[in-house]
Amino acid sequence: MKPLLEIKDLHASIGGKEILKGVNLVINEGEVHAIMGPNGAGKSTLSAVLTGNPAYEVTSGEVWLKGENLLEMAPEVRARAGVFLSFQYPVEIPGVSMTNFMRTAINEKRKYEGKEPLSAKEFLSLMREKKKLLELPDKLNNRSVNEGFSGGEKKKNEIFQMAMLEPCLAILDETDSGLDIDALRIVAEGVNRLKTPENASIVITHYQRLLDYIVPDFVHVLADGKIVKTGDKTLALELEEKGYEGF
Amino acid sequence: MKVSKGDIFERVFIREEVHLQIEQEAGSKVKIHVINAPFSITVNQLGEGCQTEIYGLENLHGEENVTAETHVTHSVGGGTSNQLIKFVLADNARGRFIGDLKIAQDAQETEAHQTNRNLLLSETAEMRTQPQLEIYADDVKATHGASTGQLDESALFYMQQRGIDKQKARQLLVNAFMKDVINSISDERVREELLNTIDGVVE
């Protein structure tokens, strides 16, 4: 097994307040890691820091993606290198069509990989193929990014983008929040079908429910900015029963 | 100039300074777009049931300094007017919008809208907006709105997270901001040409 992501003693703050207080985590190819924990523990901060959100400041520590220094890369370079975040709150972008947005994104990634851009025809057939995976209607192509999408459509659209971009590391930030059971099943099936022996996922969730569908190899408890406990999938069940008291 | 009873005056001015004084007769229609040029447009609806549409789009860079001015008067009732003026200001650009909208006492059942939206792309760009509404009739529907803001940082980050570099992401957002003005142009050929020009920056 090759390490895909190595996080070493990561500290990060927002507005001068320290949120991550020394996170250590190694993720190997082919693994699914769940990160659970109470609200305010730093779960979303971790995803923001890994993707280079400028609102957060890394104060110390290291993060390596396939042996490369992730923290030195611009957010868009991290994305092209294969780090994908399924946003907890996908952003609406009025006036920018899904097609234009996705085509720009795909071709940026291909350029980074030294590949030719996709033609309009190739791109549209790829869109059609990947959309089936998430049971997304065709009409979404011409709509503005996330504008007027329902909560479920927004989350499906995140996984659709993940299917298009084929990341090596997918971070799913509270992807289950606001989903009814049917949407949750579709989203989880999408994620499962995108799993390969070379890629990995971090599933951030407050509840155990999503982990019935996306079965993790490891479950970590993040509390007060640190990983305080690691176990297998049974840890999630234990947490569901006993709650986060004691952490 | 005069737009006669029932006539239509429709023009798109691109990079061409515009000074117009228009008197509209009953049932006439005026639709004007000004793209990337200073303008001063005065319209007086003198007959019943006139329609007036004025659109302005100013995409300014460097030391450019542009004033857009509209003076719309509803002297007679039953007419409509719609104004949408947008400025995008980069570098040290200066923009100014002066918008007078007057609805005379006799101009009952008038519908008038004036919107001015501005996007500042740098700390040193500046926009001044001076809307002025004078409404003397009581049975009217009139709205006006003015806002000046910056690009949505969360949208920029969202696009960067998909691998789009910041410069390109900014351009996509700026183009999105400008699109509704361009989409309101009736002439398909002109509209498509302008849309291609702004989209071309991105491809």
XYZ file of C-alpha atoms in Angstrom:
450
model
C 0.000 0.000 0.000
C 1.269 3.421 -0.959
C 0.556 6.454 1.180
C -1.580 8.915 -0.738
C -1.913 11.590 1.907
C 0.210 12.177 4.987
C -0.813 14.790 7.520
C 1.792 15.533 10.198
C 1.087 17.579 13.322
C -1.170 19.992 11.449
C -2.162 23.187 13.232
C -4.516 25.720 11.664
C -6.459 28.754 12.748
C -9.100 31.147 11.521
C -9.122 34.776 12.591
C -6.361 34.040 15.094
C -8.318 31.240 16.783
C -6.638 27.858 16.679
C -9.007 25.137 15.419
C -6.710 22.278 14.426
C -4.301 21.477 17.212
C -2.022 18.816 15.865
C -3.757 16.454 13.430
C -1.858 13.308 12.340
C -3.303 11.054 9.659
C -2.016 8.733 6.944
C -4.321 7.680 4.117
C -3.261 4.937 1.729
C -4.511 4.258 -1.768
C -7.768 2.361 -1.834
C -8.857 3.361 1.662
C -12.000 5.045 2.940
C -11.556 7.050 6.135
C -14.467 8.465 8.090
C -13.898 11.467 10.301
C -16.554 11.930 12.926
C -16.833 14.258 15.834
C -18.942 16.819 17.620
C -19.800 20.167 16.047
C -16.937 22.615 16.254
C -14.293 19.899 16.560
C -12.568 21.069 13.367
C -13.957 18.614 10.789
C -14.797 21.240 8.190
C -11.630 23.179 9.007
C -9.625 20.105 8.055
C -11.306 19.919 4.647
C -10.866 23.665 4.140
C -7.165 23.509 4.999
C -6.525 20.501 2.763
C -8.094 22.293 -0.185
C -6.351 25.609 0.472
C -9.264 27.793 1.513
C -7.694 31.241 2.009
C -9.856 31.967 5.056
C -7.727 29.549 7.118
C -4.099 29.862 8.132
C -1.850 26.856 8.603
C 0.371 27.741 11.550
C 2.507 24.585 11.584
C 2.696 21.027 10.343
C 3.035 19.292 6.999
C 0.741 17.698 4.411
C 2.104 15.498 1.638
C 0.106 14.288 -1.367
C 1.890 11.458 -3.186
C 5.133 12.800 -1.749
C 4.497 16.375 -2.860
C 4.093 19.300 -0.493
C 0.373 19.989 -0.671
C 0.476 23.138 1.449
C 2.705 24.890 -1.084
C 0.231 24.392 -3.914
C -2.410 26.962 -4.915
C -5.998 25.723 -4.422
C -6.494 25.129 -8.166
C -3.234 23.158 -8.384
C -4.324 20.914 -5.503
C -7.559 20.291 -7.395
C -5.727 19.437 -10.623
C -3.411 17.149 -8.666
C -6.519 15.225 -7.651
C -7.860 16.661 -4.392
C -11.619 17.056 -4.618
C -13.951 18.544 -2.037
C -17.642 17.807 -2.039
C -18.750 21.006 -0.339
C -21.045 20.960 2.658
C -22.691 24.050 1.168
C -22.204 24.024 -2.617
C -21.986 27.591 -3.925
C -24.515 29.007 -6.367
C -22.903 30.803 -9.304
C -25.577 32.708 -11.250
C -24.790 33.258 -14.919
C -22.146 30.520 -15.206
C -23.636 27.457 -16.882
C -22.825 23.959 -15.627
C -21.519 23.090 -19.081
C -19.146 26.034 -19.331
C -17.979 25.558 -15.735
C -17.363 21.836 -16.020
C -15.715 22.049 -19.416
C -13.314 24.713 -18.152
C -12.527 22.569 -15.089
C -11.943 19.364 -17.060
C -9.709 21.035 -19.599
C -7.647 22.756 -16.906
C -7.018 19.364 -15.377
C -6.142 17.801 -18.726
C -3.720 20.621 -19.453
C -2.047 19.950 -16.084
C -1.751 16.273 -17.026
C -0.288 17.170 -20.425
C -3.384 16.011 -22.307
C -5.238 17.669 -25.165
C -8.489 19.468 -24.271
C -11.713 17.543 -24.886
C -13.707 18.529 -27.954
C -17.264 19.766 -27.416
C -18.590 16.402 -28.598
C -16.340 14.305 -26.367
C -17.145 16.535 -23.440
C -20.916 16.307 -23.882
C -20.876 12.525 -24.172
C -18.777 12.340 -20.986
C -21.322 14.583 -19.234
C -24.157 12.342 -20.379
C -22.412 9.190 -19.215
C -21.533 10.529 -15.761
C -24.913 12.101 -15.227
C -26.595 8.724 -15.418
C -24.574 7.635 -12.416
C -26.276 10.257 -10.276
C -29.671 10.145 -11.970
C -29.358 13.856 -12.754
C -31.693 15.347 -15.380
C -30.167 16.640 -18.660
C -31.689 20.055 -18.174
C -29.058 20.813 -15.527
C -26.517 21.397 -18.343
C -27.944 24.760 -19.264
C -28.682 25.918 -15.753
C -26.288 28.085 -13.793
C -24.027 26.224 -11.366
C -26.168 25.123 -8.398
C -28.602 28.000 -8.926
C -32.098 27.036 -7.875
C -31.031 23.412 -7.282
C -32.733 21.624 -4.412
C -30.578 20.468 -1.508
C -30.491 16.945 -2.914
C -29.645 18.140 -6.442
C -26.760 20.203 -5.080
C -25.221 17.205 -3.342
C -25.764 14.967 -6.376
C -24.157 17.685 -8.475
C -21.082 17.577 -6.233
C -20.695 13.835 -6.771
C -21.379 14.306 -10.469
C -18.451 16.741 -10.624
C -16.367 14.213 -8.729
C -17.254 11.583 -11.338
C -16.208 13.985 -14.107
C -12.884 14.939 -12.506
C -11.891 11.492 -11.170
C -9.890 12.710 -8.165
C -7.321 10.588 -6.321
C -8.512 11.998 -3.002
C -12.167 12.863 -2.457
C -13.192 14.698 0.678
C -16.909 14.439 1.341
C -17.823 17.159 3.816
C -21.156 16.404 5.487
C -22.453 15.107 2.171
C -25.351 13.452 3.976
C -26.678 16.645 5.561
C -30.002 17.698 4.117
C -30.480 14.522 2.066
C -33.542 12.334 2.168
C -32.985 8.602 2.132
C -33.384 8.182 -1.653
C -30.936 10.967 -2.451
C -28.546 9.599 0.163
C -28.640 6.175 -1.483
C -27.984 7.614 -4.958
C -25.137 9.788 -3.694
C -23.567 6.910 -1.759
C -23.877 4.515 -4.709
C -22.219 7.124 -6.902
C -19.338 7.423 -4.469
C -18.978 3.645 -4.177
C -18.895 3.163 -7.930
C -16.109 5.720 -8.241
C -13.927 3.769 -5.825
C -10.752 2.280 -7.323
C -7.659 0.624 -5.800
C -5.719 3.840 -6.506
C -7.960 6.479 -5.008
C -9.123 7.221 -1.471
C -11.862 9.126 0.313
C -12.283 11.047 3.505
C -15.884 11.001 4.637
C -16.642 13.733 7.138
C -19.898 13.204 8.940
C -21.636 13.909 12.172
C -23.909 10.891 11.952
C -23.404 7.203 11.415
C -26.205 6.994 8.818
C -24.031 7.678 5.755
C -21.565 4.980 6.843
C -24.263 2.334 6.367
C -23.892 3.082 2.666
C -20.244 4.107 2.344
C -18.424 1.593 4.490
C -15.189 3.009 5.925
C -11.960 1.101 6.519
C -11.143 3.433 9.404
C -13.169 5.692 11.651
C -11.453 8.597 13.396
C -12.888 10.773 16.113
C -11.871 14.407 15.809
C -12.402 16.335 19.027
C -11.055 19.748 19.973
C -8.764 19.882 16.949
C -7.125 16.478 17.341
C -7.788 12.898 16.350
C -8.450 11.329 19.718
C -9.529 7.850 18.716
C -9.230 5.577 15.680
C -11.046 2.337 15.054
C -12.842 0.320 12.405
C -16.467 0.747 11.307
C -17.760 -0.543 14.639
C -16.486 2.660 16.259
C -19.106 4.600 14.302
C -21.872 2.400 15.712
C -20.488 2.850 19.191
C -20.487 6.638 18.730
C -24.063 6.569 17.463
C -25.088 4.797 20.621
C -23.053 6.653 23.207
C -22.630 10.044 21.544
C -19.513 12.159 21.719
C -19.547 12.648 25.458
C -16.243 11.843 26.966
C -14.275 13.198 24.029
C -35.350 63.586 -31.998
C -38.929 62.435 -32.034
C -40.240 58.889 -32.140
C -43.617 59.134 -33.788
C -46.831 57.527 -32.722
C -46.535 53.756 -32.668
C -42.966 53.770 -34.029
C -40.046 51.766 -32.723
C -36.548 53.175 -32.256
C -34.070 50.478 -31.399
C -30.279 50.811 -31.428
C -27.176 49.160 -30.017
C -24.181 51.464 -29.640
C -20.843 49.740 -29.110
C -17.826 51.888 -28.195
C -19.634 54.916 -29.562
C -20.370 57.888 -27.364
C -24.096 58.585 -27.204
C -25.958 61.854 -26.650
C -29.641 61.547 -27.300
C -32.701 63.626 -26.512
C -35.826 61.749 -27.404
C -39.475 62.675 -27.302
C -41.847 59.767 -27.539
C -45.332 59.981 -28.955
C -48.170 57.690 -27.903
C -47.575 53.970 -28.185
C -43.980 54.337 -29.367
C -41.125 52.185 -28.239
C -37.493 53.047 -27.541
C -34.878 50.426 -26.802
C -31.255 51.482 -26.504
C -28.121 49.604 -25.520
C -24.842 51.355 -24.924
C -21.799 49.127 -24.518
C -18.451 50.512 -23.381
C -18.992 54.189 -24.053
C -20.089 57.267 -22.120
C -23.683 58.239 -22.660
C -26.319 60.763 -21.854
C -29.847 59.815 -22.789
C -32.879 61.970 -22.149
C -36.299 60.540 -22.840
C -39.637 62.217 -22.396
C -42.786 60.187 -22.825
C -45.247 62.704 -24.186
C -47.951 60.306 -25.322
C -49.819 57.503 -23.603
C -48.636 53.920 -23.489
C -44.974 54.449 -24.413
C -42.244 51.927 -23.691
C -38.672 52.932 -22.901
C -35.790 50.558 -22.307
C -32.252 51.746 -21.636
C -29.370 49.361 -21.032
C -25.803 50.346 -20.299
C -22.752 48.165 -19.854
C -19.391 49.703 -19.031
C -16.400 47.409 -18.648
C -13.622 49.783 -17.560
C -9.895 49.324 -17.056
C -6.772 51.373 -16.422
C -7.471 55.056 -15.958
C -10.788 55.039 -17.828
C -13.388 57.429 -16.500
C -16.931 57.069 -17.790
C -20.188 58.768 -16.929
C -23.543 57.282 -17.835
C -26.514 59.570 -17.546
C -30.211 58.922 -17.997
C -33.075 61.357 -17.646
C -36.410 59.661 -18.080
C -39.628 61.606 -17.727
C -43.100 60.148 -17.792
C -45.217 63.191 -18.647
C -48.241 61.093 -19.578
C -49.594 57.921 -18.000
C -49.862 54.324 -19.038
C -46.210 54.049 -20.043
C -43.381 51.829 -18.925
C -39.674 52.416 -18.546
C -36.955 49.995 -17.667
C -33.306 50.853 -17.089
C -30.469 48.461 -16.329
C -27.028 50.018 -16.032
C -23.997 47.935 -15.096
C -20.390 48.926 -14.511
C -17.397 46.637 -14.106
C -14.423 48.589 -12.782
C -10.861 47.317 -12.698
C -7.528 49.013 -11.912
C -8.005 52.754 -11.294
C -11.192 53.042 -13.347
C -13.819 55.583 -12.349
C -17.485 55.246 -13.074
C -20.433 57.483 -12.493
C -24.119 56.908 -13.003
C -26.585 59.750 -12.850
C -30.153 58.573 -13.179
C -33.099 60.932 -13.014
C -36.512 59.393 -13.137
C -39.506 61.684 -13.062
C -43.159 60.703 -13.051
C -45.387 63.748 -13.529
C -48.605 64.245 -11.623
C -50.731 63.306 -14.626
C -48.733 60.203 -15.453
C -50.980 57.738 -13.672
C -50.598 53.976 -14.179
C -46.943 54.306 -15.015
C -44.514 51.473 -14.429
C -40.883 52.516 -14.053
C -37.821 50.537 -12.997
C -34.247 51.674 -12.634
C -31.436 49.339 -11.631
C -27.747 50.110 -11.317
C -25.340 47.291 -10.407
C -21.613 47.723 -10.180
C -18.719 45.371 -9.681
C -15.430 46.634 -8.285
C -12.461 44.454 -9.211
C -9.789 46.453 -7.448
C -9.337 48.445 -4.281
C -8.558 51.563 -6.260
C -11.510 51.497 -8.644
C -14.333 53.854 -7.784
C -18.024 54.125 -8.545
C -20.379 56.970 -7.841
C -24.102 56.460 -8.183
C -26.592 59.295 -8.087
C -30.131 58.104 -8.653
C -32.845 60.671 -8.298
C -36.511 59.863 -8.269
C -39.300 62.388 -8.429
C -42.723 60.854 -8.327
C -45.733 63.142 -8.351
C -48.428 60.697 -9.449
C -49.943 58.312 -6.915
C -51.082 55.349 -8.988
C -47.676 54.140 -10.161
C -45.401 51.172 -9.845
C -41.822 52.348 -9.487
C -38.691 50.642 -8.234
C -35.084 51.601 -8.146
C -32.030 49.851 -6.835
C -28.340 50.553 -6.779
C -25.594 48.338 -5.452
C -21.845 48.168 -5.696
C -19.984 45.049 -4.671
C -17.041 42.778 -5.210
C -16.707 39.311 -6.661
C -18.096 36.541 -4.487
C -15.068 35.025 -2.736
C -16.872 31.768 -1.990
C -17.726 31.333 -5.671
C -14.100 32.018 -6.603
C -12.879 29.376 -4.175
C -15.484 26.893 -5.377
C -14.206 27.266 -8.943
C -10.573 27.057 -7.846
C -11.436 23.849 -6.014
C -12.468 22.447 -9.374
C -9.095 23.314 -10.888
C -9.957 26.650 -12.510
C -7.260 29.224 -11.860
C -8.227 32.359 -10.019
C -7.850 34.680 -13.000
C -10.093 32.520 -15.149
C -12.593 32.132 -12.316
C -12.757 35.910 -11.956
C -13.348 36.248 -15.685
C -16.180 33.709 -15.585
C -17.863 35.647 -12.774
C -17.400 38.997 -14.517
C -18.861 37.572 -17.724
C -21.797 36.174 -15.774
C -22.359 39.617 -14.279
C -22.426 41.243 -17.733
C -24.563 38.654 -19.474
C -28.069 39.857 -18.660
C -27.440 43.205 -20.336
C -26.174 41.481 -23.465
C -28.970 38.901 -23.426
C -31.530 41.707 -23.577
C -30.329 42.758 -27.052
C -33.000 41.812 -29.616
C -30.668 41.406 -32.617
C -29.442 37.846 -32.386
C -26.336 38.424 -34.501
C -25.128 41.338 -32.342
C -26.025 39.464 -29.169
C -24.143 36.322 -30.170
C -21.142 38.349 -31.288
C -20.926 40.103 -27.937
C -21.443 36.865 -25.978
C -18.677 35.241 -28.017
C -16.393 38.172 -27.292
C -16.783 37.792 -23.538
C -16.757 33.989 -23.580
C -13.737 34.042 -25.852
C -11.740 35.548 -23.014
C -12.307 32.360 -21.046
C -11.757 29.580 -23.561
